[in-house]
Short mmCIF file of C-alpha atoms and ligand atoms in Angstrom, two decimals:
data_model
loop_
_atom_site.label_atom_id
_atom_site.label_comp_id
_atom_site.label_asym_id
_atom_site.label_seq_id
_atom_site.Cartn_x
_atom_site.Cartn_y
_atom_site.Cartn_z
CA UNK R 1 -155.08 -20.69 69.10
CA UNK R 2 -153.46 -19.74 65.69
CA UNK R 3 -154.17 -22.74 63.26
CA UNK R 4 -150.58 -22.49 61.88
CA UNK R 5 -149.12 -23.67 65.20
CA UNK R 6 -151.31 -26.68 65.79
CA UNK R 7 -148.92 -29.72 65.53
CA UNK R 8 -151.73 -32.21 65.38
CA UNK R 9 -155.53 -32.53 64.95
CA UNK R 10 -157.81 -35.49 64.40
CA UNK R 11 -160.41 -35.04 61.79
CA UNK R 12 -162.55 -37.30 59.66
CA UNK R 13 -160.72 -40.51 60.97
CA UNK R 14 -157.32 -39.00 60.12
CA UNK R 15 -154.47 -37.67 62.27
CA UNK R 16 -153.47 -34.60 60.49
CA UNK R 17 -149.94 -33.46 61.34
CA UNK R 18 -148.27 -30.12 60.50
CA UNK R 19 -145.07 -31.28 58.65
CA UNK R 20 -142.28 -29.91 60.92
CA UNK R 21 -139.65 -31.25 58.71
CA UNK R 22 -140.09 -28.36 56.17
CA UNK R 23 -141.15 -25.50 58.38
CA UNK R 24 -141.02 -22.54 58.30
CA UNK R 25 -140.69 -22.15 54.54
CA UNK R 26 -143.39 -24.67 53.65
CA UNK R 27 -146.65 -25.14 55.61
CA UNK R 28 -147.96 -28.51 54.62
CA UNK R 29 -149.88 -31.34 56.30
CA UNK R 30 -149.29 -35.12 56.56
CA UNK R 31 -152.49 -37.22 56.86
CA UNK R 32 -152.08 -40.47 58.87
CA UNK R 33 -154.71 -43.22 58.52
CA UNK R 34 -152.81 -46.12 59.99
CA UNK R 35 -150.62 -46.88 62.99
CA UNK R 36 -147.75 -47.44 60.45
CA UNK R 37 -148.31 -43.82 59.16
CA UNK R 38 -148.09 -42.56 62.72
CA UNK R 39 -144.88 -44.52 63.55
CA UNK R 40 -143.27 -43.16 60.31
CA UNK R 41 -144.39 -39.64 61.26
CA UNK R 42 -142.76 -39.86 64.62
CA UNK R 43 -139.60 -41.56 63.45
CA UNK R 44 -139.03 -39.08 60.56
CA UNK R 45 -139.88 -36.17 62.74
CA UNK R 46 -142.98 -34.90 60.92
CA UNK R 47 -144.22 -34.54 64.52
CA UNK R 48 -141.58 -34.10 67.27
CA UNK R 49 -141.29 -32.86 70.89
CA UNK R 50 -142.02 -35.11 73.76
CA UNK R 51 -145.65 -34.26 74.44
CA UNK R 52 -146.61 -34.02 70.69
CA UNK R 53 -145.13 -37.49 70.12
CA UNK R 54 -147.13 -38.82 73.06
CA UNK R 55 -150.40 -37.34 71.70
CA UNK R 56 -149.70 -38.55 68.18
CA UNK R 57 -148.97 -42.06 69.46
CA UNK R 58 -152.30 -42.18 71.33
CA UNK R 59 -154.12 -41.88 67.94
CA UNK R 60 -151.68 -44.38 66.58
CA UNK R 61 -153.03 -46.80 69.20
CA UNK R 62 -156.55 -46.04 68.08
CA UNK R 63 -155.67 -46.81 64.43
CA UNK R 64 -153.85 -50.02 65.61
CA UNK R 65 -157.17 -51.18 67.34
CA UNK R 66 -159.07 -50.36 64.23
CA UNK R 67 -156.68 -52.37 61.95
CA UNK R 68 -156.32 -55.43 64.22
CA UNK R 69 -158.38 -58.55 64.05
CA UNK R 70 -157.00 -60.13 67.24
CA UNK R 71 -155.21 -59.33 70.42
CA UNK R 72 -151.81 -60.52 69.28
CA UNK R 73 -151.72 -58.26 66.14
CA UNK R 74 -152.82 -55.39 68.27
CA UNK R 75 -150.07 -55.83 70.80
CA UNK R 76 -147.51 -56.35 67.93
CA UNK R 77 -148.68 -52.98 66.49
CA UNK R 78 -148.22 -51.24 69.79
CA UNK R 79 -144.68 -52.64 70.23
CA UNK R 80 -143.88 -51.34 66.64
CA UNK R 81 -145.25 -47.95 67.40
CA UNK R 82 -143.45 -47.74 70.80
CA UNK R 83 -140.11 -48.24 68.93
CA UNK R 84 -140.48 -45.16 66.72
CA UNK R 85 -138.20 -43.13 68.90
CA UNK R 86 -136.50 -44.16 72.08
CA UNK R 87 -135.82 -41.23 74.28
CA UNK R 88 -139.05 -39.29 75.01
CA UNK R 89 -140.97 -41.27 77.67
CA UNK R 90 -144.24 -39.68 76.54
CA UNK R 91 -144.30 -42.18 73.73
CA UNK R 92 -144.57 -45.28 76.04
CA UNK R 93 -146.50 -43.38 78.56
CA UNK R 94 -149.27 -42.52 76.03
CA UNK R 95 -149.12 -46.13 74.65
CA UNK R 96 -149.59 -47.66 78.19
CA UNK R 97 -152.37 -45.19 79.12
CA UNK R 98 -154.17 -46.13 75.82
CA UNK R 99 -153.51 -49.94 76.51
CA UNK R 100 -155.19 -49.56 79.96
CA UNK R 101 -158.30 -48.27 78.21
CA UNK R 102 -158.13 -51.12 75.74
CA UNK R 103 -158.00 -53.64 78.67
CA UNK R 104 -160.88 -52.08 80.35
CA UNK R 105 -163.12 -51.98 77.24
CA UNK R 106 -161.97 -54.88 75.10
CA UNK R 107 -164.87 -57.12 76.13
CA UNK R 108 -167.49 -54.52 75.16
CA UNK R 109 -167.58 -55.07 71.40
CA UNK R 110 -165.54 -53.34 68.60
CA UNK R 111 -167.61 -50.15 68.40
CA UNK R 112 -167.60 -49.35 72.10
CA UNK R 113 -163.94 -50.22 72.29
CA UNK R 114 -162.91 -47.94 69.51
CA UNK R 115 -165.12 -45.12 70.83
CA UNK R 116 -163.41 -45.46 74.26
CA UNK R 117 -160.05 -45.33 72.71
CA UNK R 118 -160.77 -42.31 70.60
CA UNK R 119 -162.13 -40.49 73.61
CA UNK R 120 -158.91 -41.33 75.46
CA UNK R 121 -156.70 -40.08 72.72
CA UNK R 122 -158.65 -36.88 72.49
CA UNK R 123 -158.35 -36.54 76.23
CA UNK R 124 -154.55 -37.01 76.18
CA UNK R 125 -154.37 -34.16 73.53
CA UNK R 126 -156.68 -31.82 75.51
CA UNK R 127 -155.07 -32.53 78.74
CA UNK R 128 -151.64 -31.64 77.30
CA UNK R 129 -152.87 -28.24 76.42
CA UNK R 130 -154.30 -27.62 79.86
CA UNK R 131 -151.16 -29.01 81.50
CA UNK R 132 -149.00 -26.65 79.42
CA UNK R 133 -151.11 -23.54 80.39
CA UNK R 134 -150.82 -24.52 84.07
CA UNK R 135 -147.04 -25.09 83.90
CA UNK R 136 -146.68 -21.68 82.12
CA UNK R 137 -148.58 -19.95 84.96
CA UNK R 138 -146.45 -21.75 87.59
CA UNK R 139 -143.17 -21.26 85.71
CA UNK R 140 -143.80 -17.49 84.93
CA UNK R 141 -142.97 -16.67 88.57
CA UNK R 142 -139.30 -17.58 88.05
CA UNK R 143 -139.01 -14.99 85.22
CA UNK R 144 -138.03 -11.55 86.55
CA UNK R 145 -139.37 -8.46 84.88
CA UNK R 146 -136.89 -7.44 82.19
CA UNK R 147 -135.23 -10.83 82.02
CA UNK R 148 -133.04 -12.06 79.23
CA UNK R 149 -133.78 -15.71 78.65
CA UNK R 150 -131.87 -18.33 76.70
CA UNK R 151 -133.63 -21.37 75.29
CA UNK R 152 -132.72 -24.36 73.25
CA UNK R 153 -134.56 -26.62 70.73
CA UNK R 154 -138.29 -26.05 70.23
CA UNK R 155 -140.62 -26.28 73.28
CA UNK R 156 -143.60 -24.41 71.93
CA UNK R 157 -146.95 -25.08 70.47
CA UNK R 158 -145.30 -27.19 67.81
CA UNK R 159 -143.64 -29.58 70.25
CA UNK R 160 -146.79 -30.17 72.24
CA UNK R 161 -150.53 -30.54 71.54
CA UNK R 162 -150.75 -26.84 71.97
CA UNK R 163 -149.18 -23.79 73.70
CA UNK R 164 -145.90 -25.35 74.78
CA UNK R 165 -143.69 -26.15 77.81
CA UNK R 166 -140.64 -23.97 78.23
CA UNK R 167 -141.65 -21.65 75.44
CA UNK R 168 -145.07 -21.62 77.12
CA UNK R 169 -143.46 -20.27 80.21
CA UNK R 170 -141.72 -17.68 78.10
CA UNK R 171 -144.89 -16.65 76.28
CA UNK R 172 -146.71 -16.50 79.54
CA UNK R 173 -144.06 -14.11 80.96
CA UNK R 174 -144.34 -11.90 77.90
CA UNK R 175 -148.19 -11.90 78.26
CA UNK R 176 -147.78 -10.88 81.84
CA UNK R 177 -146.02 -7.77 80.64
CA UNK R 178 -142.54 -8.57 81.84
CA UNK R 179 -140.63 -7.06 78.98
CA UNK R 180 -138.50 -10.18 78.38
CA UNK R 181 -135.81 -10.75 75.72
CA UNK R 182 -135.07 -14.15 74.27
CA UNK R 183 -132.01 -15.78 72.75
CA UNK R 184 -132.87 -18.88 70.89
CA UNK R 185 -130.14 -21.48 69.97
CA UNK R 186 -130.41 -22.65 66.43
CA UNK R 187 -130.04 -26.27 67.74
CA UNK R 188 -127.92 -28.17 65.28
CA UNK R 189 -128.36 -30.52 63.54
CA UNK R 190 -132.11 -30.41 62.95
CA UNK R 191 -132.38 -26.63 63.66
CA UNK R 192 -135.57 -26.85 65.64
CA UNK R 193 -134.52 -23.53 67.29
CA UNK R 194 -133.90 -21.78 63.92
CA UNK R 195 -136.84 -23.23 62.11
CA UNK R 196 -139.43 -23.60 64.79
CA UNK R 197 -138.77 -21.57 67.82
CA UNK R 198 -137.81 -18.39 65.85
CA UNK R 199 -141.06 -18.79 63.90
CA UNK R 200 -143.05 -19.04 67.14
CA UNK R 201 -141.18 -16.11 68.64
CA UNK R 202 -141.82 -13.92 65.75
CA UNK R 203 -145.48 -14.83 65.58
CA UNK R 204 -145.84 -14.12 69.27
CA UNK R 205 -143.96 -10.70 68.77
CA UNK R 206 -141.48 -11.53 71.52
CA UNK R 207 -138.29 -9.58 71.22
CA UNK R 208 -135.63 -12.13 70.33
CA UNK R 209 -132.37 -13.05 68.52
CA UNK R 210 -131.44 -16.34 66.99
CA UNK R 211 -127.88 -17.45 67.71
CA UNK R 212 -125.53 -20.23 66.64
CA UNK R 213 -125.33 -22.81 69.47
CA UNK R 214 -121.74 -21.96 70.23
CA UNK R 215 -122.51 -18.27 70.96
CA UNK R 216 -124.40 -19.22 74.11
CA UNK R 217 -121.29 -19.59 76.29
CA UNK R 218 -120.04 -16.12 75.64
CA UNK R 219 -123.49 -14.65 76.28
CA UNK R 220 -123.67 -16.46 79.69
CA UNK R 221 -120.05 -15.64 80.72
CA UNK R 222 -120.64 -11.94 79.81
CA UNK R 223 -123.69 -11.73 82.12
CA UNK R 224 -126.11 -11.21 79.21
CA UNK R 225 -128.38 -14.09 80.28
CA UNK R 226 -130.49 -14.01 83.36
CA UNK R 227 -131.84 -17.48 83.13
CA UNK R 228 -132.07 -20.64 80.85
CA UNK R 229 -135.33 -22.11 80.34
CA UNK R 230 -135.68 -25.33 78.25
CA UNK R 231 -137.75 -28.53 78.03
CA UNK R 232 -137.12 -32.23 78.66
CA UNK R 233 -137.82 -35.60 77.04
CA UNK R 234 -137.31 -37.97 80.07
CA UNK R 235 -136.70 -37.04 83.72
CA UNK R 236 -135.21 -39.73 85.95
CA UNK R 237 -136.29 -40.22 89.52
CA UNK R 238 -133.25 -38.38 90.75
CA UNK R 239 -133.91 -35.31 88.60
CA UNK R 240 -131.45 -36.05 85.80
CA UNK R 241 -133.03 -34.62 82.56
CA UNK R 242 -132.56 -35.89 79.04
CA UNK R 243 -133.24 -33.19 76.54
CA UNK R 244 -131.96 -32.05 73.11
CA UNK R 245 -128.34 -32.41 72.46
CA UNK R 246 -126.50 -29.33 73.80
CA UNK R 247 -128.59 -29.00 76.93
CA UNK R 248 -125.94 -30.58 79.07
CA UNK R 249 -123.18 -28.26 77.94
CA UNK R 250 -125.41 -25.31 78.45
CA UNK R 251 -126.05 -26.59 82.05
CA UNK R 252 -122.34 -26.73 82.76
CA UNK R 253 -121.70 -23.24 81.68
CA UNK R 254 -124.72 -22.02 83.67
CA UNK R 255 -123.41 -23.66 86.72
CA UNK R 256 -119.91 -22.18 86.18
CA UNK R 257 -121.32 -18.69 86.00
CA UNK R 258 -124.20 -18.98 88.43
CA UNK R 259 -127.04 -18.62 85.99
CA UNK R 260 -130.42 -20.25 87.03
CA UNK R 261 -131.20 -23.27 84.77
CA UNK R 262 -134.87 -24.52 84.56
CA UNK R 263 -136.32 -27.50 82.76
CA UNK R 264 -140.15 -27.43 82.11
CA UNK R 265 -141.91 -30.76 81.72
CA UNK R 266 -145.30 -32.21 82.32
CA UNK R 267 -145.40 -35.00 84.87
CA UNK R 268 -145.96 -37.48 81.88
CA UNK R 269 -142.24 -36.73 81.06
CA UNK R 270 -140.97 -37.98 84.48
CA UNK R 271 -140.00 -41.65 84.34
CA UNK R 272 -140.41 -42.77 87.92
CA UNK R 273 -139.10 -46.28 87.06
CA UNK R 274 -135.49 -45.26 86.39
CA UNK R 275 -133.18 -44.24 89.22
CA UNK R 276 -130.92 -41.87 87.21
CA UNK R 277 -130.07 -40.60 83.79
CA UNK R 278 -127.69 -43.34 82.90
CA UNK R 279 -130.72 -45.54 82.28
CA UNK R 280 -132.22 -43.21 79.59
CA UNK R 281 -131.93 -44.58 76.06
CA UNK R 282 -130.37 -41.91 73.89
CA UNK R 283 -131.41 -41.85 70.47
CA UNK R 284 -128.74 -41.84 67.69
CA UNK R 285 -129.90 -40.45 64.29
CA UNK R 286 -128.73 -40.70 60.77
CA UNK R 287 -125.38 -39.41 59.73
CA UNK R 288 -126.95 -37.36 56.93
CA UNK R 289 -128.37 -34.93 59.65
CA UNK R 290 -124.73 -33.88 60.31
CA UNK R 291 -123.18 -34.25 56.79
CA UNK R 292 -125.97 -32.24 55.32
CA UNK R 293 -127.83 -28.93 56.08
CA UNK R 294 -131.19 -29.61 54.65
CA UNK R 295 -130.54 -31.09 51.21
CA UNK R 296 -127.07 -29.47 50.96
CA UNK R 297 -124.04 -31.78 51.62
CA UNK R 298 -121.48 -29.90 53.81
CA UNK R 299 -119.14 -32.80 54.71
CA UNK R 300 -117.39 -35.62 52.85
CA UNK R 301 -119.69 -38.59 52.90
CA UNK R 302 -116.61 -40.88 53.72
CA UNK R 303 -116.34 -39.30 57.20
CA UNK R 304 -117.70 -41.22 60.24
CA UNK R 305 -120.43 -39.42 62.18
CA UNK R 306 -121.61 -39.49 65.87
CA UNK R 307 -125.16 -38.05 65.98
CA UNK R 308 -126.92 -38.49 69.32
CA UNK R 309 -130.11 -36.58 69.37
CA UNK R 310 -130.19 -35.99 73.15
CA UNK R 311 -128.03 -35.64 76.15
CA UNK R 312 -128.52 -36.06 79.88
CA UNK R 313 -128.11 -33.10 82.23
CA UNK R 314 -127.22 -34.22 85.79
CA UNK R 315 -129.58 -32.92 88.45
CA UNK R 316 -126.84 -31.18 90.20
CA UNK R 317 -126.73 -28.55 87.34
CA UNK R 318 -130.45 -27.91 87.46
CA UNK R 319 -132.08 -25.11 89.52
CA UNK R 320 -135.64 -26.41 89.27
CA UNK R 321 -137.98 -28.63 87.29
CA UNK R 322 -141.16 -26.84 86.51
CA UNK R 323 -144.28 -29.05 86.26
CA UNK R 324 -148.13 -28.65 86.28
CA UNK R 325 -147.95 -29.83 89.97
CA UNK R 326 -145.46 -27.14 91.01
CA UNK R 327 -141.74 -26.54 90.79
CA UNK R 328 -139.45 -29.35 91.90
CA UNK R 329 -136.36 -28.04 93.66
CA UNK R 330 -133.45 -30.01 95.31
CA UNK R 331 -133.27 -32.45 96.90
CA UNK R 332 -134.78 -33.72 93.57
CA UNK R 333 -134.89 -37.47 94.54
CA UNK R 334 -136.98 -36.67 97.64
CA UNK R 335 -139.24 -34.17 95.94
CA UNK R 336 -139.81 -36.44 92.76
CA UNK R 337 -140.78 -39.24 95.17
CA UNK R 338 -143.28 -36.98 96.90
CA UNK R 339 -144.72 -36.12 93.50
CA UNK R 340 -144.98 -39.82 92.65
CA UNK R 341 -146.96 -40.37 95.94
CA UNK R 342 -149.32 -37.55 95.05
CA UNK R 343 -147.97 -35.41 97.86
CA UNK R 344 -147.77 -31.60 97.57
CA UNK R 345 -144.42 -30.23 96.58
O1 LIG M 401 -135.83 -34.28 68.65
P1 LIG M 401 -137.03 -33.45 69.02
O2 LIG M 401 -137.28 -32.31 68.19
O3 LIG M 401 -138.26 -34.39 69.25
O4 LIG M 401 -136.48 -32.95 70.48
C1 LIG M 401 -137.44 -32.15 71.16
C2 LIG M 401 -136.85 -31.70 72.49
O5 LIG M 401 -135.74 -32.06 72.84
C3 LIG M 401 -137.60 -30.75 73.34
O6 LIG M 401 -136.79 -29.88 74.14
C4 LIG M 401 -138.43 -31.69 74.33
O7 LIG M 401 -139.09 -32.61 73.64
C5 LIG M 401 -139.38 -30.86 75.21
S1 LIG M 401 -140.58 -30.17 74.21
C6 LIG M 401 -141.91 -29.79 74.95
#
């Protein structure tokens, strides 16, 4: 894997994060040594993308165990870490998984406990890469030869522990020789599409164009898009998907013009505990993300701002949800329940 696209590595007792706030013009790394460092890195979006947030948080739990003298302070640190960003379920999912290992090993002495926690964090990271590759192979079957694909936000190696979810499927289709073409939404306000997806597409040598978000509707209406493939931050038990702001409007346009619309998520992004998307907490971020582009002010500071980072796409607008266990098609509630029970899709 190309080193420039590794969002996170653990080395010499530090979690080293590629600083995604300043890509692609600056390639710099942030070194986390404490759970507070990890919490800040997630909240400030040094590391972002649901699976990458989960993997980073796993190392945050390891740091929390190292820093804590007693059970209470450890659990307080976990609660603090878990509040870094509310929407991607991979954050509480990874913390819970690490907490289960802590429960199992806490009686074995400090060294054994820390070793078990580090092993689990490494496994969460490695498993995510394996999962992404599997989803990509599964998802590639929905991409026809010669397809023009529209994608939104960044769902590549940078959003995960490696390889990617939706962008993983797109890369796999390209590797399979399908002669695809990609339109990437710039993804206002944080420009993950322009800064990160465009960078990954250029590096992968996939023919592509970057578009302003508002250009997508015209491309879809004019029959220029064969399918939309994007990621997800939390999927409810009925198949509603929370993903980057702008996903919902894309789904409405796709439905109006009969364009297939796929979300690609690992099973760790499915929240089986919530019945529908109305239960998904939607993060609201700072006004400066909208009043400024980078450091440049583009709006009067006196204006009020509404800045949700995500929106919820109703399952009725979704063609299929691609996971490492197979593609979930309607009826979503029934098929997601089958997945929860461990049954074949
Ligand atoms: O705010 P971000 O950049 O963390 O949002 C990322 C997304 O919405 C992605 O589409 C999602 O996490 C899936 S990435 C594999």
